[in-house]
PDB file of C-alpha atoms in Angstrom:
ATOM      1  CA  UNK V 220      -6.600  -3.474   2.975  1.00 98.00           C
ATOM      2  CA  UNK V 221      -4.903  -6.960   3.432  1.00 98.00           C
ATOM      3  CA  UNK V 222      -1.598  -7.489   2.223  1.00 96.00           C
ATOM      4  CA  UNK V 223      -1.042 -10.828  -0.382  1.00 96.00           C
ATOM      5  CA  UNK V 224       2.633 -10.563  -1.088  1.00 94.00           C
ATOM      6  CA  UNK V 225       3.147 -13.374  -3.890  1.00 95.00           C
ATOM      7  CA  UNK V 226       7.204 -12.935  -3.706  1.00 89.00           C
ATOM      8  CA  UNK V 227       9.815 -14.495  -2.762  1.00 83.00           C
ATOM      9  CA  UNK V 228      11.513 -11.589  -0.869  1.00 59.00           C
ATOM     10  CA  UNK V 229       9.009  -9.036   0.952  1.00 59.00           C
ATOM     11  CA  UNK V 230      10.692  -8.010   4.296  1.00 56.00           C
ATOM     12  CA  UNK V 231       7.647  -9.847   6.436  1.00 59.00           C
ATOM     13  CA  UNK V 232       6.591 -12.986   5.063  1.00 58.00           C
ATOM     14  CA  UNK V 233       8.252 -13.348   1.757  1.00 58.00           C
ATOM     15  CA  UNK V 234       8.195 -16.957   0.117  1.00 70.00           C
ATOM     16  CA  UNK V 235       4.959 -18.209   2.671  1.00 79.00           C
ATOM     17  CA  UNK V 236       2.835 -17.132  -0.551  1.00 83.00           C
ATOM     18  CA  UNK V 237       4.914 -17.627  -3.490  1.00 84.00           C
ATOM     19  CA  UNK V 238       2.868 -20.353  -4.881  1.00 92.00           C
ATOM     20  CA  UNK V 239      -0.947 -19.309  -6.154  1.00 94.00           C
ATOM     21  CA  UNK V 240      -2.960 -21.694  -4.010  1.00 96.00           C
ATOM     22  CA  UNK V 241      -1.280 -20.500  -0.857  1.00 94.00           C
ATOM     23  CA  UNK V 242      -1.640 -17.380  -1.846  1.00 96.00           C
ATOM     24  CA  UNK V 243      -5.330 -17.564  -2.860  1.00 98.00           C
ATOM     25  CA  UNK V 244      -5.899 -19.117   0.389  1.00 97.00           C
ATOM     26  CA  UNK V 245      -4.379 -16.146   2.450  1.00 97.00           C
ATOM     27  CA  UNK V 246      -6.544 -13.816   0.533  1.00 98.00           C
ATOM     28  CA  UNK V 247      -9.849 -15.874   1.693  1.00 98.00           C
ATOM     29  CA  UNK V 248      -8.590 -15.707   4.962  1.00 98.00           C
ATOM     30  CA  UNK V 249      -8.027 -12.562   4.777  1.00 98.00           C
ATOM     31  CA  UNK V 250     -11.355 -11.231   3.479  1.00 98.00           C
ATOM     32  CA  UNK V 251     -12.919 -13.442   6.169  1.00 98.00           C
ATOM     33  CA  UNK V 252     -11.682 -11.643   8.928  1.00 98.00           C
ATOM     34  CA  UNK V 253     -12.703  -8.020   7.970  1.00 97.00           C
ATOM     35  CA  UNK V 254     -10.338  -6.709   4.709  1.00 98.00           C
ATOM     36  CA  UNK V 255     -12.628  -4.748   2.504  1.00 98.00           C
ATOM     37  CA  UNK V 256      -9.590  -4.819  -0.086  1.00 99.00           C
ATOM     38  CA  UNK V 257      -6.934  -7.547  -1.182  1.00 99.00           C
ATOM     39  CA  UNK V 258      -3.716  -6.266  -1.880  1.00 98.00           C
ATOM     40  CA  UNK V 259      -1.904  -8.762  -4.622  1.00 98.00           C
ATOM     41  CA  UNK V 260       1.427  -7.859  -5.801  1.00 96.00           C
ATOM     42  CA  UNK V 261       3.511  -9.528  -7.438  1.00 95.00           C
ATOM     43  CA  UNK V 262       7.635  -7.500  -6.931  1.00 94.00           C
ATOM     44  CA  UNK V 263       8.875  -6.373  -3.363  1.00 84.00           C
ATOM     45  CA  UNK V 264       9.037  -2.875  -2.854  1.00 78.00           C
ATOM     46  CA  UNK V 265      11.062  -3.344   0.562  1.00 73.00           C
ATOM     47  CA  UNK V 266      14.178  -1.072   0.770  1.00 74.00           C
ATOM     48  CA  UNK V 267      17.199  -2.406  -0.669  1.00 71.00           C
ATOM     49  CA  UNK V 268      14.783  -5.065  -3.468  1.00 73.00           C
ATOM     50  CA  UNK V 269      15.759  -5.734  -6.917  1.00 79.00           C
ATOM     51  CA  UNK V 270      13.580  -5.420  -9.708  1.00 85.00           C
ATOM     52  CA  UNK V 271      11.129  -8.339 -10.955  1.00 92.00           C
ATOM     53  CA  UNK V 272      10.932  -8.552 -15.270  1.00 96.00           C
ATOM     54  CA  UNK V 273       7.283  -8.436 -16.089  1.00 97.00           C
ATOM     55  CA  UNK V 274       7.081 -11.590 -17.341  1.00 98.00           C
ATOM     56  CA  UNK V 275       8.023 -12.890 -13.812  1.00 96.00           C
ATOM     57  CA  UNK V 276       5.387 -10.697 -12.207  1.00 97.00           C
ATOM     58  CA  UNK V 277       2.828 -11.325 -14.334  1.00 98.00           C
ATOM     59  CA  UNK V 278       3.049 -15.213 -13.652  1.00 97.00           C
ATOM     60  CA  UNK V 279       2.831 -14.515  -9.852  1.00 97.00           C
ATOM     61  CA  UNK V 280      -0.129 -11.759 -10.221  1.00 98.00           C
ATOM     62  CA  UNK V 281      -2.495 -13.045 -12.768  1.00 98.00           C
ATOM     63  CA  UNK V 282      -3.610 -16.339 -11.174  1.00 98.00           C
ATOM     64  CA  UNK V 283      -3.596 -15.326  -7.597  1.00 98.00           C
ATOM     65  CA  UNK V 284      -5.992 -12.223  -8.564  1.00 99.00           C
ATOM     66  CA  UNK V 285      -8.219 -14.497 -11.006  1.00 98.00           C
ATOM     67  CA  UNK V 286      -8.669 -16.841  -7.774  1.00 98.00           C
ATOM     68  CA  UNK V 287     -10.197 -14.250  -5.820  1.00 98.00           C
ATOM     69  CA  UNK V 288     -12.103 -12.721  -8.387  1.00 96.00           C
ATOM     70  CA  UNK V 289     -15.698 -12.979  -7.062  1.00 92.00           C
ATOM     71  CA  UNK V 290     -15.479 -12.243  -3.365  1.00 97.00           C
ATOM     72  CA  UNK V 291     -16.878  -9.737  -1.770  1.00 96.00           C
ATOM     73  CA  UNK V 292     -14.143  -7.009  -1.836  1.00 98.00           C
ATOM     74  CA  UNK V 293     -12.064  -5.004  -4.026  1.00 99.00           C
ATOM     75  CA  UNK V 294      -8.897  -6.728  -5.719  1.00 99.00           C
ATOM     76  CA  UNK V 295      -5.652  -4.015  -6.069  1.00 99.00           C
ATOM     77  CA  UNK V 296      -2.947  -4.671  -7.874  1.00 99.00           C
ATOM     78  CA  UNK V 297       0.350  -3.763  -6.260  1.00 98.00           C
ATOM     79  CA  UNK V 298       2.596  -2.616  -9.289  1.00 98.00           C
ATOM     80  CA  UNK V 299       4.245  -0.083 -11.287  1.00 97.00           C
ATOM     81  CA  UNK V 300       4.038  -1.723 -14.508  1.00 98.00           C
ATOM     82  CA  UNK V 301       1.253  -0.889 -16.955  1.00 99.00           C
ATOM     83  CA  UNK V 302       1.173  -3.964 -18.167  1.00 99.00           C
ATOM     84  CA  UNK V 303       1.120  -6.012 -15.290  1.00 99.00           C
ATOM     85  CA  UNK V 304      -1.575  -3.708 -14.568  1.00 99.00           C
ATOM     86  CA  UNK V 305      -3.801  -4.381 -17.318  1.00 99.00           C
ATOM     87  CA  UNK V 306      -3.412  -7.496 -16.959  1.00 99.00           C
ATOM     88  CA  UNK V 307      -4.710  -7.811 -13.301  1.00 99.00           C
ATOM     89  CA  UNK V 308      -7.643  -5.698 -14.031  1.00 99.00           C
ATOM     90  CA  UNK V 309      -8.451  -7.784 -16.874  1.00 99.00           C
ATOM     91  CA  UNK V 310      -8.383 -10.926 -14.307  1.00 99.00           C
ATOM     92  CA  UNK V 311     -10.739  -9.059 -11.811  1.00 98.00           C
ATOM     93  CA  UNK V 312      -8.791  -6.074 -10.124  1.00 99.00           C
ATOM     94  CA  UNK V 313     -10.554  -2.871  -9.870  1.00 99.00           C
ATOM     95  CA  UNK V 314      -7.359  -0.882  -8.002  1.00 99.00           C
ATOM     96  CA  UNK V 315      -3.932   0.024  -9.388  1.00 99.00           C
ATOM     97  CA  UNK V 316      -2.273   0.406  -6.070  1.00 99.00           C
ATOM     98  CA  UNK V 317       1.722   2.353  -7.870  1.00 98.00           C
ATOM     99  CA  UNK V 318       4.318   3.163  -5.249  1.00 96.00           C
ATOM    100  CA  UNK V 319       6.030   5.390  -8.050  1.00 97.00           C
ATOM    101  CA  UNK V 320       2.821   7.492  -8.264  1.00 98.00           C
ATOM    102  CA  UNK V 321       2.364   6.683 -12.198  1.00 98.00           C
ATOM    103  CA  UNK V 322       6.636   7.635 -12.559  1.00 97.00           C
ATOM    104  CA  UNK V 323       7.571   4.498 -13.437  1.00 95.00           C
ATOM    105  CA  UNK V 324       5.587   3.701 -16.498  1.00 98.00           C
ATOM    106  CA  UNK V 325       4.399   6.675 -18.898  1.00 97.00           C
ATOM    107  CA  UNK V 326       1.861   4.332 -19.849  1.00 98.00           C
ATOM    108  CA  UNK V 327       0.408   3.633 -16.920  1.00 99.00           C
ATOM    109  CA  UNK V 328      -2.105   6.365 -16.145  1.00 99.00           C
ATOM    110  CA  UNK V 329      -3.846   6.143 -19.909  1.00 98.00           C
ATOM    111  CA  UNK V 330      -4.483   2.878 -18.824  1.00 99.00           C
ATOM    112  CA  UNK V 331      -5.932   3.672 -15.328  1.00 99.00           C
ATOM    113  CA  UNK V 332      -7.960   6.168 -16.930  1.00 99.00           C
ATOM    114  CA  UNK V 333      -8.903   4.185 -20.063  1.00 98.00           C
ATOM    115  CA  UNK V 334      -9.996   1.519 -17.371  1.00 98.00           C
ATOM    116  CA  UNK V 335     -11.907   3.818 -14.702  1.00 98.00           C
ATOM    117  CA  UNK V 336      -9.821   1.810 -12.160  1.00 99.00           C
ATOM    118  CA  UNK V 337      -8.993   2.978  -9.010  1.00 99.00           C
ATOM    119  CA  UNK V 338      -5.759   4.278  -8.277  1.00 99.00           C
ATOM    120  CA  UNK V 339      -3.265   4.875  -5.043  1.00 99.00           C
ATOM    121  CA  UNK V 340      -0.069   6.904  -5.671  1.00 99.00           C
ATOM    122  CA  UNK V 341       2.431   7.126  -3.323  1.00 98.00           C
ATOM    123  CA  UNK V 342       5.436   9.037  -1.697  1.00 98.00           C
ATOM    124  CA  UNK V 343       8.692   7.773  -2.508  1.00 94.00           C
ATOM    125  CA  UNK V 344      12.235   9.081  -2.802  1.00 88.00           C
ATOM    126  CA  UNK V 345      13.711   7.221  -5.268  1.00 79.00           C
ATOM    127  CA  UNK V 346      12.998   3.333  -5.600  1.00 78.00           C
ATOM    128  CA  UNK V 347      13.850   0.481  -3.488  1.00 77.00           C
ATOM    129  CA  UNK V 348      17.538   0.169  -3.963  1.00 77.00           C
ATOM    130  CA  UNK V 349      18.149   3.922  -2.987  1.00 79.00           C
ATOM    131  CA  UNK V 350      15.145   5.382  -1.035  1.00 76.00           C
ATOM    132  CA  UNK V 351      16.793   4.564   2.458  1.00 83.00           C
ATOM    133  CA  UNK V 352      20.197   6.172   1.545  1.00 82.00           C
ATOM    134  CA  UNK V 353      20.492   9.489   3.337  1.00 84.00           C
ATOM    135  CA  UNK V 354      16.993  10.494   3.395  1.00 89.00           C
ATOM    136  CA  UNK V 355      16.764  14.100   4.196  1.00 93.00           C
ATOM    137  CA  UNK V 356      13.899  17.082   4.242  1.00 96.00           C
ATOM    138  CA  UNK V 357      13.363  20.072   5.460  1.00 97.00           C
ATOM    139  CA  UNK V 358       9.926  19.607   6.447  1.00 98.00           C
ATOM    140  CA  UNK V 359       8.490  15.991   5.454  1.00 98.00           C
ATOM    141  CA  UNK V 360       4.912  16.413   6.060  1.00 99.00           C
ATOM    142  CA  UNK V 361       4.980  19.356   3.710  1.00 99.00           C
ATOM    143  CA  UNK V 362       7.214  17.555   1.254  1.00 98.00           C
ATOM    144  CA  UNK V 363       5.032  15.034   1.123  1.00 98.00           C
ATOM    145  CA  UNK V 364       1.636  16.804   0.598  1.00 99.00           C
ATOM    146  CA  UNK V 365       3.173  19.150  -1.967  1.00 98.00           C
ATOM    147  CA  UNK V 366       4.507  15.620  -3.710  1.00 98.00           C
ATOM    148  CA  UNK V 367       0.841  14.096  -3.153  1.00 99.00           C
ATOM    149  CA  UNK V 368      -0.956  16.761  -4.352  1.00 99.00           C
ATOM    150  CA  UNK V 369       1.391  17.344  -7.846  1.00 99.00           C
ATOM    151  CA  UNK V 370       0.994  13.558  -8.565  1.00 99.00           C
ATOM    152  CA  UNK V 371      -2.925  13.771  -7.664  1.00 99.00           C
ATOM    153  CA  UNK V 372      -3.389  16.966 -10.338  1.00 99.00           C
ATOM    154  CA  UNK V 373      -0.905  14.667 -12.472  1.00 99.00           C
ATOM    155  CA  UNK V 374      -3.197  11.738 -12.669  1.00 99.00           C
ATOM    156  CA  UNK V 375      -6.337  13.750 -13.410  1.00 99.00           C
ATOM    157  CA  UNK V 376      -4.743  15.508 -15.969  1.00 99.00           C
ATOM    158  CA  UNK V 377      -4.367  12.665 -17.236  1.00 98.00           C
ATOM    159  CA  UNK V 378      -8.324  11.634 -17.234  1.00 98.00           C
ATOM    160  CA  UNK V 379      -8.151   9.746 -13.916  1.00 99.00           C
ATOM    161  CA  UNK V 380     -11.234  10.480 -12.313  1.00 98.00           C
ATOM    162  CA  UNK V 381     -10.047  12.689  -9.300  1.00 98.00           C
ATOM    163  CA  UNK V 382     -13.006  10.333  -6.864  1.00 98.00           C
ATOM    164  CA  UNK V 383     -11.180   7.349  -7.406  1.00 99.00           C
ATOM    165  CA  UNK V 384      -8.102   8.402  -6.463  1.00 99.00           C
ATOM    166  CA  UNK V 385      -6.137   7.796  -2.772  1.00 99.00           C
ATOM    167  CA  UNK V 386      -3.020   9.377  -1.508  1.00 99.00           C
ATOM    168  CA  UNK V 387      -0.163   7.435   0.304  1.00 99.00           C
ATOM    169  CA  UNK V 388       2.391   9.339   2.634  1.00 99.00           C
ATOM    170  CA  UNK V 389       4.848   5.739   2.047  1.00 98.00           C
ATOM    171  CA  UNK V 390       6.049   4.989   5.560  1.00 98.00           C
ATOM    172  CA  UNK V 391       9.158   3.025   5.347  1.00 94.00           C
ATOM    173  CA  UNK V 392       9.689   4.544   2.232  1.00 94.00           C
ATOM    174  CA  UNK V 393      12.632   6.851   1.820  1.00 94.00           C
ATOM    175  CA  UNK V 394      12.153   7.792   5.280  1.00 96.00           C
ATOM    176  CA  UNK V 395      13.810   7.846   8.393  1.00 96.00           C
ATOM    177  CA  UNK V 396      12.045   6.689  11.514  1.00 97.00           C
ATOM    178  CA  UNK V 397      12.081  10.633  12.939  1.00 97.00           C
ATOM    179  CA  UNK V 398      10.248  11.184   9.258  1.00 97.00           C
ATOM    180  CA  UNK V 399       7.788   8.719   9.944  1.00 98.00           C
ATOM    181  CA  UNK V 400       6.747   9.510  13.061  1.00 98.00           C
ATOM    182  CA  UNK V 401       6.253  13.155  11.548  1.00 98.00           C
ATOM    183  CA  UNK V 402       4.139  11.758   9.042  1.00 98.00           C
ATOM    184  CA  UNK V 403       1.886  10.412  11.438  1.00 98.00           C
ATOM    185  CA  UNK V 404       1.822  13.305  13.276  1.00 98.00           C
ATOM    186  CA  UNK V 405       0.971  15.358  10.920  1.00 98.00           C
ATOM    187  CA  UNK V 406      -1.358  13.043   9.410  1.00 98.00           C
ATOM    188  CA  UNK V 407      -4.091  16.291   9.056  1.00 98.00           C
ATOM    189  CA  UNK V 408      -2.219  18.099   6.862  1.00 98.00           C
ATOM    190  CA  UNK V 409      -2.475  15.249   3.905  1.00 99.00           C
ATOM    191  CA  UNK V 410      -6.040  14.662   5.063  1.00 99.00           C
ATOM    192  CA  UNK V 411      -6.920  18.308   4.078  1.00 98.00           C
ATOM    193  CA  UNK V 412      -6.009  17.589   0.490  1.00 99.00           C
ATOM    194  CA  UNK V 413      -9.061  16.132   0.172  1.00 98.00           C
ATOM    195  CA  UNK V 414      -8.579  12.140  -0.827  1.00 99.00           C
ATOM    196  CA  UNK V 415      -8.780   9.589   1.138  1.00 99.00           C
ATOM    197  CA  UNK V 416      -5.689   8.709   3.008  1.00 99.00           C
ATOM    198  CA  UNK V 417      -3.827   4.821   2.778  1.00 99.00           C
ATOM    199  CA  UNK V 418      -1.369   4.169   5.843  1.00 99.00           C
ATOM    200  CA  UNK V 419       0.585   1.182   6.165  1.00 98.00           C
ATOM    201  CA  UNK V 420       2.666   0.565   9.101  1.00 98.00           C
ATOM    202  CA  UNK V 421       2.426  -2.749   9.136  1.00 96.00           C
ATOM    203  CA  UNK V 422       5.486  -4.651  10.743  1.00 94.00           C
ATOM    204  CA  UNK V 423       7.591  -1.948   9.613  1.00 95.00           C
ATOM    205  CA  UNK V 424      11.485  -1.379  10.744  1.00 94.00           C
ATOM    206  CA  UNK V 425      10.572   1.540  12.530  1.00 97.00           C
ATOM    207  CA  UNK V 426       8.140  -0.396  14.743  1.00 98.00           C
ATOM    208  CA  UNK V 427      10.801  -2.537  15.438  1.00 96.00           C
ATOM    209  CA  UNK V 428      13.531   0.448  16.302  1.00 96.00           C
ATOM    210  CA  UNK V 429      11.043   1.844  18.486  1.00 97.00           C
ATOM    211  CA  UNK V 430      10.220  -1.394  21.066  1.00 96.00           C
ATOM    212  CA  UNK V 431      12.778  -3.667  19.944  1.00 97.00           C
ATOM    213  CA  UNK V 432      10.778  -5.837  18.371  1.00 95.00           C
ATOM    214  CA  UNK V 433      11.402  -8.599  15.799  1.00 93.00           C
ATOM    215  CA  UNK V 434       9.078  -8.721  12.319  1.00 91.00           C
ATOM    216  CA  UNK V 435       7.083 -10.975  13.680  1.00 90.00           C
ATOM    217  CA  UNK V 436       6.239  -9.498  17.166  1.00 94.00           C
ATOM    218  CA  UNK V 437       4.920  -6.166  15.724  1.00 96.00           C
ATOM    219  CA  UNK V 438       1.513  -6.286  15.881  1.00 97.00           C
ATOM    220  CA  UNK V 439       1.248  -3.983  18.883  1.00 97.00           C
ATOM    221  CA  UNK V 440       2.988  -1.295  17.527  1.00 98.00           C
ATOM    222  CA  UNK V 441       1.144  -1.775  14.583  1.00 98.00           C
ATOM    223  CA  UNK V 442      -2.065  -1.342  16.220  1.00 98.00           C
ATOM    224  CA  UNK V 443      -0.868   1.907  17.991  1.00 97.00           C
ATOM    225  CA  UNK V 444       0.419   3.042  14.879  1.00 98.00           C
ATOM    226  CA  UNK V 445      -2.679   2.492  13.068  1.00 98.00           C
ATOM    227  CA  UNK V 446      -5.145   3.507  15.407  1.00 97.00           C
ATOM    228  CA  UNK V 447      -3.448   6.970  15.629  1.00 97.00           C
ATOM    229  CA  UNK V 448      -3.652   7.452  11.859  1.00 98.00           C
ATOM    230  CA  UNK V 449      -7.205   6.368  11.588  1.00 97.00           C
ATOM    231  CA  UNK V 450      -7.987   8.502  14.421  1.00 96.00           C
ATOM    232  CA  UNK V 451      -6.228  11.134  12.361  1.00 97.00           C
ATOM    233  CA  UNK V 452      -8.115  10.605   9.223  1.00 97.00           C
ATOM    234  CA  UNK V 453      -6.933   7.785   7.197  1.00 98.00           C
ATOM    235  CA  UNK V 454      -9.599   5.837   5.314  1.00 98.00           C
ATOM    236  CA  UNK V 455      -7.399   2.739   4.699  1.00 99.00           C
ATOM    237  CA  UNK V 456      -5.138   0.842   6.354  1.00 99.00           C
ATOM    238  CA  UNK V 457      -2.832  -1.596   4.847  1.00 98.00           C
ATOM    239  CA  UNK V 458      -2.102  -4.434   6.941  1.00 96.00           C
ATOM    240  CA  UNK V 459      -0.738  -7.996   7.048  1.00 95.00           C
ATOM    241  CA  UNK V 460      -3.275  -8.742  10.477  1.00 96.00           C
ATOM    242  CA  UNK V 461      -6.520  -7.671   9.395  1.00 98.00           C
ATOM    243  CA  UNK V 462      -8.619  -9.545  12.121  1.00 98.00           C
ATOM    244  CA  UNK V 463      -6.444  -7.980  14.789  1.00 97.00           C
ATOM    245  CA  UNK V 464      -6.683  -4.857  13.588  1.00 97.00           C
ATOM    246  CA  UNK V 465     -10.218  -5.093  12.801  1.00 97.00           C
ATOM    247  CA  UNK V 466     -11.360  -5.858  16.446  1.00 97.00           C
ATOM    248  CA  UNK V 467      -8.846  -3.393  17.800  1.00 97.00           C
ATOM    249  CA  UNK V 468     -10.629  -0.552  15.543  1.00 96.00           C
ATOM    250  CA  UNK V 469     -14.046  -1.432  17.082  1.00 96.00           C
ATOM    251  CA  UNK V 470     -13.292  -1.301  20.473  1.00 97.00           C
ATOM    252  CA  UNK V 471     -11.423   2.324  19.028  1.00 95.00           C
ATOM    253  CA  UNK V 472     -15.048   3.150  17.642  1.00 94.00           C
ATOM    254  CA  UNK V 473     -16.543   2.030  20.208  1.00 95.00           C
ATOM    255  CA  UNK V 474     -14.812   4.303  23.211  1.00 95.00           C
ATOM    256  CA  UNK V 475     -14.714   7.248  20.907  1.00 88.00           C
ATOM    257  CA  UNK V 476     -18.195   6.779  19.901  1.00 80.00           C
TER     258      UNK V 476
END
């Protein structure tokens, strides 16, 4: 999954994509080196990010998702709005990828549903402004699952077919780095609930804490990180350097046959 931030403010390459054609371009690029799925949102969910109106998003979403429309992979929509949603998939997205886990907008799983779209919920504590103050659990890997696996019965209660659901732990998101490495640890344990699993380290603070990094030297430790949860189970990575990662994960494949 390759990540097309159209926003001024993302914690890695906010503004580089703000306007469409840039962003449109990044996408191709993108696809071209190996991403199966094109991530387009549209409002930063980094820790600590305000709120975009819909308006707004929808003016950043719409055209960079009708641009790709036609290539050979998948189009999600990053967003907790239902209407930026519709919107999207009426443009040519076929994934509502909502880092509130269908919280944030009571219409928003009718609409899933209504549209058999795909659909990714996520783990978060909070939102963006709060999620890194004071995180604390007891244990976060079972936190987590129970959280994952009350939103997944959620959604198809809600008519979402239960096979086009995935499940995202949200590193980075209400988390501290302890928690995260947990997470991956214990990567199994969410893999047992059945869905398929979406991990994105990519470029993340934690990285960063861990070799002393900068944002844009992180690409080792997002490889390790990522190879470790797809050895673990995860069927989708989310990830800024898709033909890095893409070459690393063959010569993975290849060793472990």
């Amino acid at each position: 999954m390759g990540v097309v931030n159209v926003t001024p403010d993302s914690f890695s390459d906010g503004g580089l994509y703000l306007d469409p054609g840039a962003a449109i371009e990044h996408g191709r690029e993108l696809a071209a080196d190996g991403a199966a799925i094109l991530d387009v949102g549209g409002e930063s969910s980094r820790p600590g990010a305000a709120p975009v109106a819909i308006d707004e998003e929808l003016r950043r979403v719409v055209p960079v998702v009708e641009g790709l429309r036609g290539l050979e992979v998948d189009i999600s929509v990053d967003t907790s709005k239902a209407a930026v949603a519709a919107a999207a998939l009426d443009a040519g997205a076929t994934i509502v990828n909502d880092v509130t886990a269908l919280r944030g907008d009571p219409e928003m799983a009718a609409l899933v549903a209504d549209r058999d779209a795909g659909l990714v919920l996520m783990h978060m504590v909070g939102d963006p402004r709060t999620m890194q103050v004071n995180p604390e659990y007891d244990d976060v890997v079972a936190e987590v699952r129970d959280f994952l696996a009350e939103r997944l019965a959620a959604a198809v209660a809600a008519g979402v077919e239960g096979s086009r659901i995935w499940l995202d732990p949200g590193i980075g998101f209400g988390k501290t780095d302890q928690h995260n490495f947990e997470l991956l640890r214990g990567l199994d344990r969410l893999v047992a609930l059945g869905r398929p699993i979406v991990v994105g380290t990519s470029r993340k603070s934690f990285i960063g804490r861990a070799d002393g990094s900068e944002i844009d030297e992180r690409l080792g430790g997002t490889i390790a990180t990522s190879i470790l949860a797809a050895a673990a189970g995860a069927a989708v990575l989310r990830l800024h350097d898709v033909r890095e990662m893409a070459e690393a994960l063959m010569v993975a494949t290849a060793v472990l046959g």
